[in-house]
Amino acid sequence: MTLKVVVVGAGVVGAACAFHAASAGMDVTVVDRGPAGAGTTSRGEGNVLLSDKAPGPELDLARLSRRLWDEAGEELGPQSFELEPKGGLVVACGTEDLAALREFAARQEAAGVRVEPVDHVRDIEPHLAPGVPGGVRYPQDAQVQPVLAATALLRAAVRYGARFRTGAVVGAVTGGDGRITGVRTAAGDVLPADAVVNAAGTWGGEVGRRLGAPVEVLPRRGFVLVTEPLPPMVRHKVYSADYVANVASSDAGLETSCVVEGTPGGTILIGASRERVGFDTTMNTAVVARLAAQACRLFPFLGGVHLIRAYRGFRPYCPDHLPVIGPDPRVPGVVHACGHEGAGIGLAPATGALVTAHLLGRPWRGADPAAHTALLPDRFFTSGGAPQ
Amino acid sequence: MSEPADLVVVGAGPAGMAAAVTALAGGLRVVLVDSGPAVGGQFWRHPPEHARVAIPTGDLHHGLREYLALCAALSAGRAAGRLDLRLAHHVWSAVRDDEFAVHAADRREAPRERPVVLRAPRLLVATGAYDRQLPFPGWDLPGVLTIGGLQALLKGGGVAAGSRVALGGTGPFLLPVAAGLAARGIAVVTVCEAADPRAWLRHPGALLRNPGKWAEGAGYAAVLARHRVPVRPRTAITGAEGGERVTSVRIASLTSDGSPRPGTERRVEVDAVGVGWGFAPQLDLLLPFGCELTDSADGNAVVAVDDGQRTTVPGLYAAGEACGVGGAPLAVAEGRLAAESVLADSGAAPALSRKSLVRARATVARQRAFARAMSMAHPVPAAWSSWLTDETVVCRCEEVTAGAVRAACAEGGAHDHRQVKQLTRAGMGWCQGRMCGPAVHCLAAQKRAYVPAERLVATPVTLGALAQLDE
């Protein structure tokens, strides 16, 4: 019997889940209240990073995902979502920073990440400020255009037989045994399902509640700056070593540590602030100014370059800063795939493969559920299902 | 002005000038900020001070008495130390915390930029509007301008963009531009008005209540007749051709839905073209505040205001074209009413006499009705997109074609300009969709009013200036 799967959310994670599940032969329906890739997916930079991840469960998922992005590129055409294996360059701003960065990189290398210590960073990134004592190059870091990636994955899923429906999911339909049998939409339809994947990103907490399987997913606001188009000036994803500390931080206040990179369109993207302000969409000029100042310190030529756009989005995070991927122990049939924070684009293909493996009950495209147990929702609950 | 301001007014066109003058008259301390080198906005644009005698522009202007009176009142306000006039200041963001903070780049010593923050408990946005453009084959050739651009060259420097000029589009604004060019000896070879003038007959009340508009129209008609300028109703410029620059246009009669009538197309030799399809209100500073919008009759969403020009955000007011395109007399009246609301909401006494207030309200009602009738009589032709080939460039900054936009809608499932942007880059370039936004919107979602993309950065600003702000 073909497994009927409803994926809630047509962001890059939902699209990747649909792509893998449909290619595994499941009967997939993707449902989203809006168009594909219009939420957090459209508000990021398209980071596919290994460099910012310490050895552990997230890095394990990221390494798998990096390979699956290449495979998706081979299947869908790398141009269809602007896959650029440009590599990352993390620079230290002082000698102490450099020692810490090298030590961090050594641990990453032991976990299987390719790292290349660089002494003369301006040899490979000529417009960097003079006086940077050194850095580490991460050749596996890459970039994709997130909305194109989501739509390309969704289109491929549709070629495998998946359907895409617009509508908000308002609740679950469950059978006598408590197992989910479908979801109800705001329009009053019921989409029958043997399994429902919660890939609602920042809204995953709310969708989980509606499905009777709440998980804590919180928004973290991030601004990204876009410059006027320029000839190629920045070759890698370049960021300063303190970015790593910020990514992992739980501080409530503003944190900025800029990531600077060029795009195929010629613009330069400057991310990434992190603020815990709920779903507040207000423009924060102080954040924009701080990012600009940090970017100018890394690349002095940027001082004369125009900012033409700023955008912001809400990165979904779980309290322990790990995504939640796997079946919910409380409602059989519900599978979570959300809470990726700022790494959702990079981690999307592996998340889709891992969700598919959970649904199949066996490994899929290199994703083995037994190897990623730290991401299961069980970590949030006691055995009786109560929050820990 | 060292004491804190009570009000920041962004935009020193007719609405902003009138608002600032009224607020000053009510005793408030005002900051008036504009990107231009002088007050007056687009409507009262003048040559630089030193060239005003050499370049006569009197015939291009209306309401000059009002303009001079407002200028005099602003000068008096500065002399009294209660007006802080910030010209050549480009506002890139306005935000609200305890009070409003208006962030500008001071470009008086361009290319140097200095970041400036202007603060006050109340903010009035009077940022006007700009030409709404619809693409057509050849519209990106040098020599093809907006009619507003042609008019700005005339008013600002007495410059005519060509010697044989064709004008096209819709709306009464075509006429003053044609008359201004003709009066300077330029051959205006054709004025293509897409609308059917009989459409006005469906709105007799709006016409009868605004005799001033008749007189203005009759004045232009006389100038155009004297210079034998042909005004052709129900026709459009459907293409432009040339190499280095435009050398000819194709014009065609239109059927009732706006498709070119087969067999009517002909070619006219020109060296410049001006096109305008009404105006798009400049809402960039207002949208990020989350103000409520409303559908104006001309296809644009505009900011919703109460009868005192208050937006739905406390302390935030709007006047002029941002509330619906309607011309300078309407903008002046709205500016006065907005300032009266600011005074009332600040607990200050009114500045206008009871009679003037009644008159301003009546002007707003009458002119709004006229503007509404005008936009109904001069719609964007429903079938305009049939003029486009798949190769026609729609987004000039990113060189996105009509074919790519159509594919994003048909195959990519995009149904608004934001999704088209994500899939094609239309609107991601230098102008951030200010030019192509209305056209992409029409191609993707014809039925709804155009709500521009939210732009958190209202005008480009250097990262260096922003970095100074962080210090």
mmCIF file of N, CA, C and O in Angstrom, chain A residues 304-357:
data_model
loop_
_atom_site.group_PDB
_atom_site.id
_atom_site.type_symbol
_atom_site.label_atom_id
_atom_site.label_comp_id
_atom_site.label_asym_id
_atom_site.label_seq_id
_atom_site.Cartn_x
_atom_site.Cartn_y
_atom_site.Cartn_z
ATOM 1 N N GLY A 304 32.193 52.785 0.357
ATOM 2 C CA GLY A 304 31.669 53.611 -0.729
ATOM 3 C C GLY A 304 30.591 52.922 -1.545
ATOM 4 O O GLY A 304 30.168 53.444 -2.582
ATOM 5 N N VAL A 305 30.140 51.764 -1.083
ATOM 6 C CA VAL A 305 29.147 50.988 -1.829
ATOM 7 C C VAL A 305 27.770 51.235 -1.223
ATOM 8 O O VAL A 305 27.625 51.366 -0.011
ATOM 9 N N HIS A 306 26.757 51.306 -2.096
ATOM 10 C CA HIS A 306 25.406 51.613 -1.608
ATOM 11 C C HIS A 306 24.654 50.381 -1.130
ATOM 12 O O HIS A 306 24.665 49.339 -1.793
ATOM 13 N N LEU A 307 24.005 50.555 -0.019
ATOM 14 C CA LEU A 307 22.987 49.601 0.413
ATOM 15 C C LEU A 307 21.728 49.920 -0.383
ATOM 16 O O LEU A 307 21.295 51.074 -0.412
ATOM 17 N N ILE A 308 21.149 48.922 -1.061
ATOM 18 C CA ILE A 308 19.902 49.220 -1.772
ATOM 19 C C ILE A 308 18.690 48.531 -1.150
ATOM 20 O O ILE A 308 17.567 48.881 -1.434
ATOM 21 N N ARG A 309 18.938 47.569 -0.298
ATOM 22 C CA ARG A 309 17.802 46.834 0.255
ATOM 23 C C ARG A 309 18.201 46.196 1.572
ATOM 24 O O ARG A 309 19.361 45.855 1.779
ATOM 25 N N ALA A 310 17.241 46.069 2.451
ATOM 26 C CA ALA A 310 17.435 45.280 3.668
ATOM 27 C C ALA A 310 16.193 44.441 3.836
ATOM 28 O O ALA A 310 15.098 44.883 3.496
ATOM 29 N N TYR A 311 16.360 43.236 4.279
ATOM 30 C CA TYR A 311 15.180 42.435 4.580
ATOM 31 C C TYR A 311 15.410 41.681 5.860
ATOM 32 O O TYR A 311 16.532 41.575 6.341
ATOM 33 N N ARG A 312 14.340 41.180 6.427
ATOM 34 C CA ARG A 312 14.469 40.470 7.688
ATOM 35 C C ARG A 312 13.495 39.309 7.693
ATOM 36 O O ARG A 312 12.497 39.304 7.008
ATOM 37 N N GLY A 313 13.900 38.332 8.467
ATOM 38 C CA GLY A 313 13.050 37.161 8.590
ATOM 39 C C GLY A 313 13.173 36.602 9.984
ATOM 40 O O GLY A 313 13.934 37.109 10.817
ATOM 41 N N PHE A 314 12.418 35.559 10.227
ATOM 42 C CA PHE A 314 12.397 34.950 11.547
ATOM 43 C C PHE A 314 12.940 33.534 11.471
ATOM 44 O O PHE A 314 12.349 32.672 10.835
ATOM 45 N N ARG A 315 14.113 33.325 12.067
ATOM 46 C CA ARG A 315 14.732 32.007 12.059
ATOM 47 C C ARG A 315 14.084 31.172 13.157
ATOM 48 O O ARG A 315 14.044 31.608 14.314
ATOM 49 N N PRO A 316 13.616 29.985 12.813
ATOM 50 C CA PRO A 316 12.939 29.163 13.827
ATOM 51 C C PRO A 316 13.940 28.363 14.652
ATOM 52 O O PRO A 316 14.745 27.644 14.092
ATOM 53 N N TYR A 317 13.900 28.499 15.961
ATOM 54 C CA TYR A 317 14.844 27.716 16.761
ATOM 55 C C TYR A 317 14.138 27.003 17.911
ATOM 56 O O TYR A 317 13.140 27.474 18.441
ATOM 57 N N CYS A 318 14.686 25.848 18.253
ATOM 58 C CA CYS A 318 14.241 25.114 19.431
ATOM 59 C C CYS A 318 15.112 25.565 20.599
ATOM 60 O O CYS A 318 16.215 26.075 20.400
ATOM 61 N N PRO A 319 14.628 25.365 21.832
ATOM 62 C CA PRO A 319 15.388 25.876 22.994
ATOM 63 C C PRO A 319 16.828 25.376 23.039
ATOM 64 O O PRO A 319 17.698 26.080 23.532
ATOM 65 N N ASP A 320 17.110 24.189 22.517
ATOM 66 C CA ASP A 320 18.494 23.693 22.563
ATOM 67 C C ASP A 320 19.241 23.930 21.245
ATOM 68 O O ASP A 320 20.325 23.387 21.037
ATOM 69 N N HIS A 321 18.671 24.737 20.360
ATOM 70 C CA HIS A 321 19.319 25.138 19.102
ATOM 71 C C HIS A 321 19.620 23.968 18.172
ATOM 72 O O HIS A 321 20.491 24.065 17.317
ATOM 73 N N LEU A 322 18.911 22.860 18.320
ATOM 74 C CA LEU A 322 19.005 21.762 17.356
ATOM 75 C C LEU A 322 17.642 21.639 16.682
ATOM 76 O O LEU A 322 16.615 21.848 17.323
ATOM 77 N N PRO A 323 17.611 21.291 15.406
ATOM 78 C CA PRO A 323 16.305 21.072 14.773
ATOM 79 C C PRO A 323 15.616 19.855 15.383
ATOM 80 O O PRO A 323 16.278 19.000 15.989
ATOM 81 N N VAL A 324 14.305 19.803 15.227
ATOM 82 C CA VAL A 324 13.561 18.652 15.718
ATOM 83 C C VAL A 324 13.079 17.862 14.499
ATOM 84 O O VAL A 324 12.309 18.372 13.681
ATOM 85 N N ILE A 325 13.623 16.660 14.341
ATOM 86 C CA ILE A 325 13.351 15.860 13.145
ATOM 87 C C ILE A 325 13.038 14.426 13.586
ATOM 88 O O ILE A 325 13.910 13.740 14.130
ATOM 89 N N GLY A 326 11.804 14.013 13.331
ATOM 90 C CA GLY A 326 11.446 12.632 13.633
ATOM 91 C C GLY A 326 10.026 12.518 14.135
ATOM 92 O O GLY A 326 9.338 13.529 14.333
ATOM 93 N N PRO A 327 9.554 11.271 14.346
ATOM 94 C CA PRO A 327 8.167 11.055 14.743
ATOM 95 C C PRO A 327 7.893 11.567 16.153
ATOM 96 O O PRO A 327 8.739 11.455 17.040
ATOM 97 N N ASP A 328 6.702 12.139 16.327
ATOM 98 C CA ASP A 328 6.289 12.620 17.643
ATOM 99 C C ASP A 328 5.752 11.437 18.428
ATOM 100 O O ASP A 328 4.883 10.713 17.943
ATOM 101 N N PRO A 329 6.275 11.211 19.658
ATOM 102 C CA PRO A 329 5.829 10.015 20.401
ATOM 103 C C PRO A 329 4.386 10.118 20.864
ATOM 104 O O PRO A 329 3.788 9.111 21.216
ATOM 105 N N ARG A 330 3.797 11.320 20.845
ATOM 106 C CA ARG A 330 2.463 11.482 21.432
ATOM 107 C C ARG A 330 1.348 11.235 20.433
ATOM 108 O O ARG A 330 0.281 10.755 20.777
ATOM 109 N N VAL A 331 1.574 11.629 19.179
ATOM 110 C CA VAL A 331 0.537 11.449 18.156
ATOM 111 C C VAL A 331 1.126 10.609 17.024
ATOM 112 O O VAL A 331 1.863 11.124 16.177
ATOM 113 N N PRO A 332 0.835 9.329 16.995
ATOM 114 C CA PRO A 332 1.399 8.495 15.931
ATOM 115 C C PRO A 332 1.030 9.052 14.557
ATOM 116 O O PRO A 332 -0.120 9.405 14.315
ATOM 117 N N GLY A 333 2.014 9.134 13.696
ATOM 118 C CA GLY A 333 1.779 9.654 12.347
ATOM 119 C C GLY A 333 2.305 11.064 12.149
ATOM 120 O O GLY A 333 2.519 11.486 11.023
ATOM 121 N N VAL A 334 2.511 11.808 13.246
ATOM 122 C CA VAL A 334 3.067 13.161 13.108
ATOM 123 C C VAL A 334 4.588 13.074 13.122
ATOM 124 O O VAL A 334 5.173 12.454 14.017
ATOM 125 N N VAL A 335 5.216 13.677 12.118
ATOM 126 C CA VAL A 335 6.677 13.704 12.038
ATOM 127 C C VAL A 335 7.109 15.168 11.974
ATOM 128 O O VAL A 335 6.649 15.908 11.109
ATOM 129 N N HIS A 336 7.956 15.592 12.866
ATOM 130 C CA HIS A 336 8.415 16.983 12.870
ATOM 131 C C HIS A 336 9.642 17.152 11.986
ATOM 132 O O HIS A 336 10.473 16.239 11.869
ATOM 133 N N ALA A 337 9.727 18.306 11.370
ATOM 134 C CA ALA A 337 10.904 18.656 10.555
ATOM 135 C C ALA A 337 11.031 20.175 10.590
ATOM 136 O O ALA A 337 10.820 20.852 9.594
ATOM 137 N N CYS A 338 11.338 20.703 11.756
ATOM 138 C CA CYS A 338 11.418 22.165 11.862
ATOM 139 C C CYS A 338 12.417 22.580 12.935
ATOM 140 O O CYS A 338 13.060 21.738 13.556
ATOM 141 N N GLY A 339 12.561 23.890 13.119
ATOM 142 C CA GLY A 339 13.475 24.391 14.145
ATOM 143 C C GLY A 339 14.921 24.443 13.698
ATOM 144 O O GLY A 339 15.836 24.267 14.503
ATOM 145 N N HIS A 340 15.158 24.726 12.424
ATOM 146 C CA HIS A 340 16.523 24.705 11.896
ATOM 147 C C HIS A 340 17.289 26.008 12.111
ATOM 148 O O HIS A 340 18.412 26.144 11.649
ATOM 149 N N GLU A 341 16.646 26.971 12.720
ATOM 150 C CA GLU A 341 17.239 28.291 12.966
ATOM 151 C C GLU A 341 17.804 28.872 11.669
ATOM 152 O O GLU A 341 17.108 28.906 10.661
ATOM 153 N N GLY A 342 19.045 29.327 11.684
ATOM 154 C CA GLY A 342 19.589 29.964 10.482
ATOM 155 C C GLY A 342 20.171 28.977 9.488
ATOM 156 O O GLY A 342 20.779 29.386 8.499
ATOM 157 N N ALA A 343 19.975 27.676 9.728
ATOM 158 C CA ALA A 343 20.644 26.672 8.894
ATOM 159 C C ALA A 343 19.669 25.874 8.040
ATOM 160 O O ALA A 343 20.046 24.860 7.459
ATOM 161 N N GLY A 344 18.432 26.345 7.967
ATOM 162 C CA GLY A 344 17.395 25.561 7.294
ATOM 163 C C GLY A 344 17.677 25.285 5.835
ATOM 164 O O GLY A 344 17.376 24.204 5.319
ATOM 165 N N ILE A 345 18.249 26.274 5.136
ATOM 166 C CA ILE A 345 18.522 26.060 3.718
ATOM 167 C C ILE A 345 19.556 24.944 3.581
ATOM 168 O O ILE A 345 19.364 23.971 2.864
ATOM 169 N N GLY A 346 20.649 25.084 4.334
ATOM 170 C CA GLY A 346 21.712 24.099 4.236
ATOM 171 C C GLY A 346 21.266 22.697 4.625
ATOM 172 O O GLY A 346 21.639 21.716 3.992
ATOM 173 N N LEU A 347 20.434 22.610 5.676
ATOM 174 C CA LEU A 347 20.067 21.305 6.223
ATOM 175 C C LEU A 347 18.843 20.696 5.546
ATOM 176 O O LEU A 347 18.446 19.573 5.890
ATOM 177 N N ALA A 348 18.242 21.391 4.589
ATOM 178 C CA ALA A 348 16.962 20.935 4.025
ATOM 179 C C ALA A 348 17.044 19.545 3.383
ATOM 180 O O ALA A 348 16.222 18.675 3.709
ATOM 181 N N PRO A 349 17.991 19.283 2.464
ATOM 182 C CA PRO A 349 17.961 17.972 1.795
ATOM 183 C C PRO A 349 18.129 16.814 2.776
ATOM 184 O O PRO A 349 17.430 15.804 2.668
ATOM 185 N N ALA A 350 19.044 16.961 3.761
ATOM 186 C CA ALA A 350 19.238 15.877 4.721
ATOM 187 C C ALA A 350 17.989 15.711 5.580
ATOM 188 O O ALA A 350 17.625 14.597 5.955
ATOM 189 N N THR A 351 17.326 16.820 5.904
ATOM 190 C CA THR A 351 16.088 16.721 6.678
ATOM 191 C C THR A 351 15.039 15.946 5.892
ATOM 192 O O THR A 351 14.357 15.069 6.435
ATOM 193 N N GLY A 352 14.933 16.272 4.582
ATOM 194 C CA GLY A 352 13.970 15.559 3.742
ATOM 195 C C GLY A 352 14.284 14.076 3.666
ATOM 196 O O GLY A 352 13.390 13.224 3.749
ATOM 197 N N ALA A 353 15.568 13.744 3.541
ATOM 198 C CA ALA A 353 15.968 12.342 3.445
ATOM 199 C C ALA A 353 15.730 11.629 4.772
ATOM 200 O O ALA A 353 15.256 10.490 4.808
ATOM 201 N N LEU A 354 16.030 12.325 5.896
ATOM 202 C CA LEU A 354 15.867 11.705 7.213
ATOM 203 C C LEU A 354 14.381 11.468 7.524
ATOM 204 O O LEU A 354 14.005 10.420 8.056
ATOM 205 N N VAL A 355 13.533 12.448 7.179
ATOM 206 C CA VAL A 355 12.088 12.277 7.373
ATOM 207 C C VAL A 355 11.602 11.084 6.552
ATOM 208 O O VAL A 355 10.832 10.233 7.031
ATOM 209 N N THR A 356 12.088 10.996 5.310
ATOM 210 C CA THR A 356 11.690 9.882 4.442
ATOM 211 C C THR A 356 12.152 8.553 5.037
ATOM 212 O O THR A 356 11.404 7.560 5.030
ATOM 213 N N ALA A 357 13.359 8.527 5.601
ATOM 214 C CA ALA A 357 13.873 7.306 6.230
ATOM 215 C C ALA A 357 12.992 6.917 7.421
ATOM 216 O O ALA A 357 12.673 5.734 7.608
#
